[in-house]
Amino acid sequence: DELCRERDGLLSERAAAAALLAETYSRRVDVLRSFFALRASYSPEKSQNRESWSGILDESSFTCRLPVTPYQSFPSSEVQVSNCQRTICGVDGMVGDAAANY
């Protein structure tokens, strides 16, 4: 009887951990979808820019690494020449990047 309770407790813990993992995955996918939708739907007429971005990005720790592309304008301060990448930091950087794609 004690072994059955212990087994049931372990199964319950595993099920809770699996549910938490699935919820975390689902939220990450939702944030990525929102990220790419915002990046693709930039419009200068919309006032959504900073407010929408700050709703899904953490201002203090967000960075985005992208390859250097010849068809897009961006600040030279974002470029790391050694690995041919640029790093966008923060919400304002992403708003600027989305505007550069427009």
PDB file of C-alpha atoms in Angstrom:
ATOM      1  CA  ASP A   1       0.000   0.000   0.000  1.00  0.00           C
ATOM      2  CA  GLU A   2       2.860   2.380   0.835  1.00  0.00           C
ATOM      3  CA  LEU A   3       4.598   1.515  -2.442  1.00  0.00           C
ATOM      4  CA  CYS A   4       1.427   2.247  -4.383  1.00  0.00           C
ATOM      5  CA  ARG A   5       1.125   5.704  -2.783  1.00  0.00           C
ATOM      6  CA  GLU A   6       4.764   6.403  -3.476  1.00  0.00           C
ATOM      7  CA  ARG A   7       4.381   5.320  -7.101  1.00  0.00           C
ATOM      8  CA  ASP A   8       1.229   7.421  -7.491  1.00  0.00           C
ATOM      9  CA  GLY A   9       3.040  10.412  -6.003  1.00  0.00           C
ATOM     10  CA  LEU A  10       5.940  10.004  -8.421  1.00  0.00           C
ATOM     11  CA  LEU A  11       3.564   9.639 -11.370  1.00  0.00           C
ATOM     12  CA  SER A  12       1.726  12.749 -10.272  1.00  0.00           C
ATOM     13  CA  GLU A  13       4.990  14.709  -9.998  1.00  0.00           C
ATOM     14  CA  ARG A  14       6.057  13.549 -13.446  1.00  0.00           C
ATOM     15  CA  ALA A  15       2.684  14.491 -14.933  1.00  0.00           C
ATOM     16  CA  ALA A  16       2.888  17.952 -13.337  1.00  0.00           C
ATOM     17  CA  ALA A  17       6.441  18.429 -14.636  1.00  0.00           C
ATOM     18  CA  ALA A  18       5.370  17.342 -18.132  1.00  0.00           C
ATOM     19  CA  ALA A  19       2.402  19.733 -18.053  1.00  0.00           C
ATOM     20  CA  LEU A  20       4.672  22.594 -16.968  1.00  0.00           C
ATOM     21  CA  LEU A  21       7.125  21.783 -19.756  1.00  0.00           C
ATOM     22  CA  ALA A  22       4.299  21.712 -22.320  1.00  0.00           C
ATOM     23  CA  GLU A  23       2.952  25.050 -21.049  1.00  0.00           C
ATOM     24  CA  THR A  24       6.420  26.629 -21.209  1.00  0.00           C
ATOM     25  CA  TYR A  25       6.897  25.353 -24.755  1.00  0.00           C
ATOM     26  CA  SER A  26       3.489  26.649 -25.795  1.00  0.00           C
ATOM     27  CA  ARG A  27       4.190  30.123 -24.375  1.00  0.00           C
ATOM     28  CA  ARG A  28       7.562  30.275 -26.110  1.00  0.00           C
ATOM     29  CA  VAL A  29       5.977  29.355 -29.429  1.00  0.00           C
ATOM     30  CA  ASP A  30       3.305  32.029 -28.911  1.00  0.00           C
ATOM     31  CA  VAL A  31       5.958  34.664 -28.166  1.00  0.00           C
ATOM     32  CA  LEU A  32       7.979  33.682 -31.249  1.00  0.00           C
ATOM     33  CA  ARG A  33       4.878  33.843 -33.440  1.00  0.00           C
ATOM     34  CA  SER A  34       4.070  37.284 -32.049  1.00  0.00           C
ATOM     35  CA  PHE A  35       7.691  38.352 -32.585  1.00  0.00           C
ATOM     36  CA  PHE A  36       7.749  37.330 -36.239  1.00  0.00           C
ATOM     37  CA  ALA A  37       4.251  38.721 -36.884  1.00  0.00           C
ATOM     38  CA  LEU A  38       5.277  42.109 -35.478  1.00  0.00           C
ATOM     39  CA  ARG A  39       8.513  42.104 -37.415  1.00  0.00           C
ATOM     40  CA  ALA A  40       6.715  41.261 -40.669  1.00  0.00           C
ATOM     41  CA  SER A  41       3.776  43.641 -40.221  1.00  0.00           C
ATOM     42  CA  TYR A  42       5.585  46.900 -39.472  1.00  0.00           C
ATOM     43  CA  SER A  43       3.802  49.971 -40.746  1.00  0.00           C
ATOM     44  CA  PRO A  44       4.768  53.580 -40.030  1.00  0.00           C
ATOM     45  CA  GLU A  45       1.067  54.465 -39.727  1.00  0.00           C
ATOM     46  CA  LYS A  46       0.584  52.075 -36.818  1.00  0.00           C
ATOM     47  CA  SER A  47       1.256  53.376 -33.349  1.00  0.00           C
ATOM     48  CA  GLN A  48       1.680  49.815 -32.108  1.00  0.00           C
ATOM     49  CA  ASN A  49       5.428  49.697 -32.440  1.00  0.00           C
ATOM     50  CA  ARG A  50       7.050  50.174 -29.045  1.00  0.00           C
ATOM     51  CA  GLU A  51       4.057  49.136 -26.943  1.00  0.00           C
ATOM     52  CA  SER A  52       3.535  45.911 -28.868  1.00  0.00           C
ATOM     53  CA  TRP A  53       7.231  45.023 -28.815  1.00  0.00           C
ATOM     54  CA  SER A  54       7.600  45.730 -25.113  1.00  0.00           C
ATOM     55  CA  GLY A  55       4.650  43.416 -24.477  1.00  0.00           C
ATOM     56  CA  ILE A  56       6.621  40.401 -25.687  1.00  0.00           C
ATOM     57  CA  LEU A  57      10.275  41.358 -25.134  1.00  0.00           C
ATOM     58  CA  ASP A  58      12.210  41.928 -21.936  1.00  0.00           C
ATOM     59  CA  GLU A  59      13.868  45.313 -22.323  1.00  0.00           C
ATOM     60  CA  SER A  60      16.716  44.524 -19.941  1.00  0.00           C
ATOM     61  CA  SER A  61      17.906  41.258 -21.458  1.00  0.00           C
ATOM     62  CA  PHE A  62      16.651  40.949 -25.044  1.00  0.00           C
ATOM     63  CA  THR A  63      19.207  40.529 -27.818  1.00  0.00           C
ATOM     64  CA  CYS A  64      18.725  39.289 -31.365  1.00  0.00           C
ATOM     65  CA  ARG A  65      21.601  38.105 -33.542  1.00  0.00           C
ATOM     66  CA  LEU A  66      21.195  38.369 -37.290  1.00  0.00           C
ATOM     67  CA  PRO A  67      23.532  38.079 -40.254  1.00  0.00           C
ATOM     68  CA  VAL A  68      24.818  41.271 -41.831  1.00  0.00           C
ATOM     69  CA  THR A  69      22.750  41.869 -44.953  1.00  0.00           C
ATOM     70  CA  PRO A  70      23.635  44.277 -47.794  1.00  0.00           C
ATOM     71  CA  TYR A  71      19.999  45.197 -48.544  1.00  0.00           C
ATOM     72  CA  GLN A  72      19.103  46.538 -45.107  1.00  0.00           C
ATOM     73  CA  SER A  73      20.221  49.646 -43.265  1.00  0.00           C
ATOM     74  CA  PHE A  74      21.262  49.363 -39.628  1.00  0.00           C
ATOM     75  CA  PRO A  75      23.552  51.119 -37.179  1.00  0.00           C
ATOM     76  CA  SER A  76      27.207  50.174 -37.529  1.00  0.00           C
ATOM     77  CA  SER A  77      27.356  49.792 -33.741  1.00  0.00           C
ATOM     78  CA  GLU A  78      25.325  46.564 -34.089  1.00  0.00           C
ATOM     79  CA  VAL A  79      27.944  44.866 -36.292  1.00  0.00           C
ATOM     80  CA  GLN A  80      30.568  42.381 -35.131  1.00  0.00           C
ATOM     81  CA  VAL A  81      32.878  42.207 -38.118  1.00  0.00           C
ATOM     82  CA  SER A  82      34.757  39.146 -36.863  1.00  0.00           C
ATOM     83  CA  ASN A  83      31.763  36.822 -37.251  1.00  0.00           C
ATOM     84  CA  CYS A  84      29.747  38.866 -39.795  1.00  0.00           C
ATOM     85  CA  GLN A  85      26.805  39.237 -37.417  1.00  0.00           C
ATOM     86  CA  ARG A  86      24.928  42.096 -35.916  1.00  0.00           C
ATOM     87  CA  THR A  87      23.337  42.164 -32.500  1.00  0.00           C
ATOM     88  CA  ILE A  88      20.131  44.073 -31.889  1.00  0.00           C
ATOM     89  CA  CYS A  89      19.586  45.023 -28.245  1.00  0.00           C
ATOM     90  CA  GLY A  90      16.330  45.981 -26.589  1.00  0.00           C
ATOM     91  CA  VAL A  91      12.894  47.000 -27.756  1.00  0.00           C
ATOM     92  CA  ASP A  92      14.039  50.193 -29.482  1.00  0.00           C
ATOM     93  CA  GLY A  93      16.577  48.213 -31.507  1.00  0.00           C
ATOM     94  CA  MET A  94      13.883  45.794 -32.694  1.00  0.00           C
ATOM     95  CA  VAL A  95      11.525  48.632 -33.591  1.00  0.00           C
ATOM     96  CA  GLY A  96      14.340  50.162 -35.642  1.00  0.00           C
ATOM     97  CA  ASP A  97      15.088  46.846 -37.319  1.00  0.00           C
ATOM     98  CA  ALA A  98      11.443  46.327 -38.236  1.00  0.00           C
ATOM     99  CA  ALA A  99      11.325  49.877 -39.647  1.00  0.00           C
ATOM    100  CA  ALA A 100      14.429  49.178 -41.740  1.00  0.00           C
ATOM    101  CA  ASN A 101      12.611  46.248 -43.359  1.00  0.00           C
ATOM    102  CA  TYR A 102       9.705  48.471 -44.355  1.00  0.00           C
TER     103      TYR A 102
END
